[in-house]
Coordinates of C-alpha atoms and ligand atoms in Angstrom, one line a residue:
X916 CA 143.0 42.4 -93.7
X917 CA 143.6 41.6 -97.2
X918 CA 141.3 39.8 -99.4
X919 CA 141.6 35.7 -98.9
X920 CA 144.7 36.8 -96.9
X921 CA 145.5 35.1 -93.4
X922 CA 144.5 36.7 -90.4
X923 CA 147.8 35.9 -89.2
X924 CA 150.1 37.7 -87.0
X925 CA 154.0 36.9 -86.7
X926 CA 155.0 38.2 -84.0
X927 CA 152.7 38.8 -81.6
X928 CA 149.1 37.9 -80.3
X929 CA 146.5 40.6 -81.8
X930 CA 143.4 41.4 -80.2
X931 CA 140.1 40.9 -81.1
X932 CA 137.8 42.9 -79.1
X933 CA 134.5 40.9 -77.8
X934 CA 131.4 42.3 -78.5
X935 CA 132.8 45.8 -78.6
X936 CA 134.2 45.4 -75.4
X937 CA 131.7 43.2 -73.4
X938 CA 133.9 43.6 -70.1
X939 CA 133.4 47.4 -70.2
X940 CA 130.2 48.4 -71.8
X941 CA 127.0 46.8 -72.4
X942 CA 127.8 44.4 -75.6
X943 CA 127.4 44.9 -78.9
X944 CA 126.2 48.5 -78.5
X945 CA 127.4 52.0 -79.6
X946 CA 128.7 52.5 -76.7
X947 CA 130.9 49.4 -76.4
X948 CA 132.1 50.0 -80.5
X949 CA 132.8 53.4 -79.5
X950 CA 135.5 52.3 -76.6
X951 CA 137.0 49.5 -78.3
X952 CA 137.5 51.9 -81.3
X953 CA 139.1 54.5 -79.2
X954 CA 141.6 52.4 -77.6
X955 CA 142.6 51.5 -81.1
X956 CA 142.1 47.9 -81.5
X957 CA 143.5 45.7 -84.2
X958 CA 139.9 44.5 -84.4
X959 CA 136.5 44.8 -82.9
X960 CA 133.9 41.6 -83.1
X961 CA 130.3 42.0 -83.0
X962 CA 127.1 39.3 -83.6
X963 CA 124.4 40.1 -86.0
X964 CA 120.7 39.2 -86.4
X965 CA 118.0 39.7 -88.8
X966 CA 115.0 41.4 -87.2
X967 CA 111.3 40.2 -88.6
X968 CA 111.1 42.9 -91.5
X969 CA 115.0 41.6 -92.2
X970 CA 117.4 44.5 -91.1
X971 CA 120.5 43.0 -89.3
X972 CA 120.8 44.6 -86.3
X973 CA 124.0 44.0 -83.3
X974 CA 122.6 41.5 -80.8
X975 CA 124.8 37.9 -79.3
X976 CA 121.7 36.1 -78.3
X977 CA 118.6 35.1 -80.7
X978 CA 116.6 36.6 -77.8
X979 CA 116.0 39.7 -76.4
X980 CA 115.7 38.7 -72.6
X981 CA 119.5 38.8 -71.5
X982 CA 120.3 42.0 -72.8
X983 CA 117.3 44.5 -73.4
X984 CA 113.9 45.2 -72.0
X985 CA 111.9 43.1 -74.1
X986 CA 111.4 39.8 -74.5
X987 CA 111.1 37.0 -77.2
X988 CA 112.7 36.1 -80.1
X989 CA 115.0 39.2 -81.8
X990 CA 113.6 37.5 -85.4
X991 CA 109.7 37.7 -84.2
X992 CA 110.6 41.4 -83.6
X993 CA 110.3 44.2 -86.1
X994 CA 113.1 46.8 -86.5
X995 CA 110.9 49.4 -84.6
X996 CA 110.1 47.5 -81.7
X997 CA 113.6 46.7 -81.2
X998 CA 115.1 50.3 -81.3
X999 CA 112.3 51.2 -78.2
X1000 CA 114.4 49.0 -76.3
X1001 CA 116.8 49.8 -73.6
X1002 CA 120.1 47.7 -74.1
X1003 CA 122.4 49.5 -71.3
X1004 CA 120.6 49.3 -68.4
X1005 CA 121.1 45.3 -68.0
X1006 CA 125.0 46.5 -67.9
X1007 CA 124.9 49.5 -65.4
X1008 CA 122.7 52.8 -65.1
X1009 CA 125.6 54.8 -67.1
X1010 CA 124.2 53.1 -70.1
X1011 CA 120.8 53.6 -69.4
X1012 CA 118.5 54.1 -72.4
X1013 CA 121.6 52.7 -75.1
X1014 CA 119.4 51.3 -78.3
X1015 CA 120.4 48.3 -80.6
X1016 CA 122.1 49.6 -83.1
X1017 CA 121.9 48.4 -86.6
X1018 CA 124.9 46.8 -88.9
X1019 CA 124.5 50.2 -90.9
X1020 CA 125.3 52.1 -87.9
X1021 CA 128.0 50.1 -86.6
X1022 CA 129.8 50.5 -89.9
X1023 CA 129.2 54.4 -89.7
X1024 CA 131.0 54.3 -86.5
X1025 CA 133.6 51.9 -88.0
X1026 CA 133.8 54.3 -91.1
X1027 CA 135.6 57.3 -89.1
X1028 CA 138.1 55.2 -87.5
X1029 CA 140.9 52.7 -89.0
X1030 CA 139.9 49.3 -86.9
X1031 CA 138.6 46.5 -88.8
X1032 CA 135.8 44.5 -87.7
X1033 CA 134.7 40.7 -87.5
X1034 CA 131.1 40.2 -88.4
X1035 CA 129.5 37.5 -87.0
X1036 CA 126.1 36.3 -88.7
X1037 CA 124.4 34.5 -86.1
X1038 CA 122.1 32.0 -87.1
X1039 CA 120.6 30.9 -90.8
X1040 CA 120.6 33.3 -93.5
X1041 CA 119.1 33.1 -97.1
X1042 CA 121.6 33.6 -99.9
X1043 CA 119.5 36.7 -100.7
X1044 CA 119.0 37.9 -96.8
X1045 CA 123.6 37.9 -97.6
X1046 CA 123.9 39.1 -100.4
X1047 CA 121.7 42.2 -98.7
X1048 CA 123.9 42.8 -95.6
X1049 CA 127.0 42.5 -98.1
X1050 CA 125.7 45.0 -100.5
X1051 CA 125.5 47.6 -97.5
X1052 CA 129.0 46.5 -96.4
X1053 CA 130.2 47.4 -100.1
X1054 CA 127.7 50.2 -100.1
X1055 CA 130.1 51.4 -97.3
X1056 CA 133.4 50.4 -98.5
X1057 CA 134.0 47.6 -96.1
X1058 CA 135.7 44.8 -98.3
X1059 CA 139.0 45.2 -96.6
X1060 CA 137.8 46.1 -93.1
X1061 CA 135.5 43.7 -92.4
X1062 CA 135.7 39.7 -92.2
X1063 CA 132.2 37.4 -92.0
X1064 CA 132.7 34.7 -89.7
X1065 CA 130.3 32.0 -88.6
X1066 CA 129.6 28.8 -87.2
X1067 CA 127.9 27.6 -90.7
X1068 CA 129.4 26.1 -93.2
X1069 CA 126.6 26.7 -95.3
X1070 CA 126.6 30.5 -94.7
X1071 CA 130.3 30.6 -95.5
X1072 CA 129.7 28.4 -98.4
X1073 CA 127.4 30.8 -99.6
X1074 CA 129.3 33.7 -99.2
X1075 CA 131.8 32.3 -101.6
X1076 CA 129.5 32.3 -104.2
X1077 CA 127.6 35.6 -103.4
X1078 CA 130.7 37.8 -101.4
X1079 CA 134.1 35.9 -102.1
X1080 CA 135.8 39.3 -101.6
X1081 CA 135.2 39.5 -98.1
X1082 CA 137.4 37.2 -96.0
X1083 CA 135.6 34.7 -93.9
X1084 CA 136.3 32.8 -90.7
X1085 CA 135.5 29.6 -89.7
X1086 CA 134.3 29.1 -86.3
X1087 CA 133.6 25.6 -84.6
X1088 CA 133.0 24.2 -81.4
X1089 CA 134.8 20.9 -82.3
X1090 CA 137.0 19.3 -84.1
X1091 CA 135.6 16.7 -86.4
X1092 CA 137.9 14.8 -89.2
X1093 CA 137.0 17.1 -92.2
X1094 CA 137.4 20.7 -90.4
X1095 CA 140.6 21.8 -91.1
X1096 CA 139.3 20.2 -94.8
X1097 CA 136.6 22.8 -95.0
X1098 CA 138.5 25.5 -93.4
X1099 CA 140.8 25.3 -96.8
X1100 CA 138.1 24.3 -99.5
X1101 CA 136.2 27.5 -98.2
X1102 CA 139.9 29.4 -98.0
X1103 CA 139.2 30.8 -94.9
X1104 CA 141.4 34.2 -92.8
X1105 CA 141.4 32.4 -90.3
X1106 CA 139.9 29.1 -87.9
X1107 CA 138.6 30.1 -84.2
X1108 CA 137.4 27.8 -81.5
X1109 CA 137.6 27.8 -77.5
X1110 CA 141.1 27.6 -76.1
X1111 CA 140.4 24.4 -74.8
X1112 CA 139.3 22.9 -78.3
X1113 CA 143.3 23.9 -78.9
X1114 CA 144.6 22.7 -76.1
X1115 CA 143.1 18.9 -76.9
X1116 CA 144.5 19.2 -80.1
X1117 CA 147.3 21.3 -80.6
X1118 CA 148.9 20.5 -83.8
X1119 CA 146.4 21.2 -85.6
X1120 CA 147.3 25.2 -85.1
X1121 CA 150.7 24.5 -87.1
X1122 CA 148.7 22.6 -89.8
X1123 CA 146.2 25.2 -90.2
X1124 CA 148.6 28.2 -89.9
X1125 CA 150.7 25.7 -92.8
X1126 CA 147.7 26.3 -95.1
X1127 CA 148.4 30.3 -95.0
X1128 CA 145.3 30.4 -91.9
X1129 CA 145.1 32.0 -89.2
X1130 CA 143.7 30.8 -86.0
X1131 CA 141.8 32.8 -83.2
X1132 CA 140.6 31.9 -79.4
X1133 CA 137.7 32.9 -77.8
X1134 CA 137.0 34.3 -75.3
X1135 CA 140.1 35.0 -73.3
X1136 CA 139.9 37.1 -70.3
X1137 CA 143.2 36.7 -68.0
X1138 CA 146.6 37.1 -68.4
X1139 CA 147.3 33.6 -68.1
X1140 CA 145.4 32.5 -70.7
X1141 CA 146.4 35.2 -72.5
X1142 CA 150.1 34.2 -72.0
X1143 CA 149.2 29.9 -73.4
X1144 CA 147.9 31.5 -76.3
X1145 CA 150.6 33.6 -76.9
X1146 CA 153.1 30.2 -76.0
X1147 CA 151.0 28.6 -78.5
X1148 CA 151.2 30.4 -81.3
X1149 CA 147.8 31.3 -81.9
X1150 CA 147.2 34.1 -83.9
X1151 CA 144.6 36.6 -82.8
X1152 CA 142.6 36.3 -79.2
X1153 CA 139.1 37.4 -78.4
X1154 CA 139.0 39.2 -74.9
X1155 CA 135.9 41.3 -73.2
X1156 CA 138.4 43.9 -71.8
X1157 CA 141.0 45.4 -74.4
X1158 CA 142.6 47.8 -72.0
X1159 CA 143.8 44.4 -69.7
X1160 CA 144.5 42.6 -72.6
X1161 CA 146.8 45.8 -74.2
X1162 CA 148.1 46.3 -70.6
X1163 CA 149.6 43.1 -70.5
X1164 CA 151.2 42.9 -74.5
X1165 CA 152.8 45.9 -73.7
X1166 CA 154.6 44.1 -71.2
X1167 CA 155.6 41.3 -72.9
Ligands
G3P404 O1 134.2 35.3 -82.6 C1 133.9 34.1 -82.0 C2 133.1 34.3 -80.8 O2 132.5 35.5 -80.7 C3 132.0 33.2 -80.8 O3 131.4 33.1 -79.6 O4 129.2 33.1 -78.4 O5 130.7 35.1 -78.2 O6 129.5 34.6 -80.4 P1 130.2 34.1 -79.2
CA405 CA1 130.5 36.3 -81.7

């Protein structure tokens, strides 16, 4: 993952690995990092929001219902209150009593491996609530390990300004005239959207890959799917279960 380079494979599909590993262990815990690391992903993708005193911490939704024992809004929750929580046993009673960690210990578990990681920063941030989380990704040498993506142009816009040295991905949930416009004013990694955003318009993976950008699917979970983005050309996929998803490249 080289600075403003593509997230761009040649010659085959690369894995991004959901959530840690969603389809294994409860997401965007230790637990899950932990596996996806181990198998030896190409990368591992996990969601980030600010808690109420403003420490990013590894959780998908903006509430804590789904996937711990509390309840509410992760932001109307101080850091404290959210590491009492139990965020395994939603998933199974193996994972009973798993916390939520924080981006600081994500990256020391990221730190004694060789994966890189996609960051995603869910929701608004301030420019200074970014250039805090990216000071603690420098802090612990992360500029080539780790790409910020998000569904914000504006937070990716700032990040030029405050990080450019970390590559950033575009995510979208539609096309619209201007996207693949953006996507190169902002000089993305990489694009990703739902296969099916692809399948309606499939040129547009040649036209972004013939800016020097990547492009990613989410979130893939059979080998079928697996197999149209591969006959595609897209670049990297996002799938819950890395050990299917590596079962089935070998193959190939
Ligand atoms: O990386 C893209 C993908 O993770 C976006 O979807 O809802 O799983 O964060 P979501
Ligand atoms: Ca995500």
């Amino acid at each position: 993952l080289q600075t403003h380079g593509a997230l761009q494979r040649t010659d085959v599909v690369g894995i991004i690995s959901h959530r840690g590993a969603a389809a294994i262990a409860p997401e965007n815990t230790l637990a899950a990092m932990r596996f996806a690391i181990e198998q030896g992903v190409e990368f591992v993708e996990t969601d980030v929001h600010l808690t109420a005193d403003g420490v990013p911490v590894l959780m998908h939704d903006p509430t804590l219902d789904r996937t711990t024992s509390g309840s509410g809004e992760v932001a109307a929750h101080t850091l404290a209150e959210i590491q009492a929580l139990d965020a395994g046993s939603w998933f199974g009673p193996d994972f009973a009593g798993e916390p939520v960690p924080t981006l600081a210990e994500f990256l020391d578990e990221l730190a004694r491996s060789s994966v890189r990681a996609l960051v995603e920063l869910k929701g608004e941030w301030t420019p200074e609530q970014l250039t805090a989380a990216t000071e603690l990704l420098r802090a612990r040498g992360m500029v080539n390990r780790v790409a910020l993506q998000s569904f914000e142009v504006d937070t990716l816009t700032e990040l030029v300004e405050i990080a450019p040295e970390f590559a950033r991905i575009l995510l979208t949930r539609e096309w619209d005239a201007t996207t693949v416009e953006i996507a190169a004013e902002l000089q993305v990694s990489a694009v990703g959207a739902r296969a099916k955003l692809f399948d309606a318009r499939p040129e547009l993976i040649g036209q972004i890959q013939g800016l020097g950008i990547g492009t990613l699917v989410y979130t893939l979970n059979s080998q079928r799917t697996w197999s149209e983005a591969a006959e595609r050309g897209i670049d990297l996929v996002i799938t819950d279960d890395p050990v299917a998803f590596a079962a089935w490249r070998d193959g190939i």
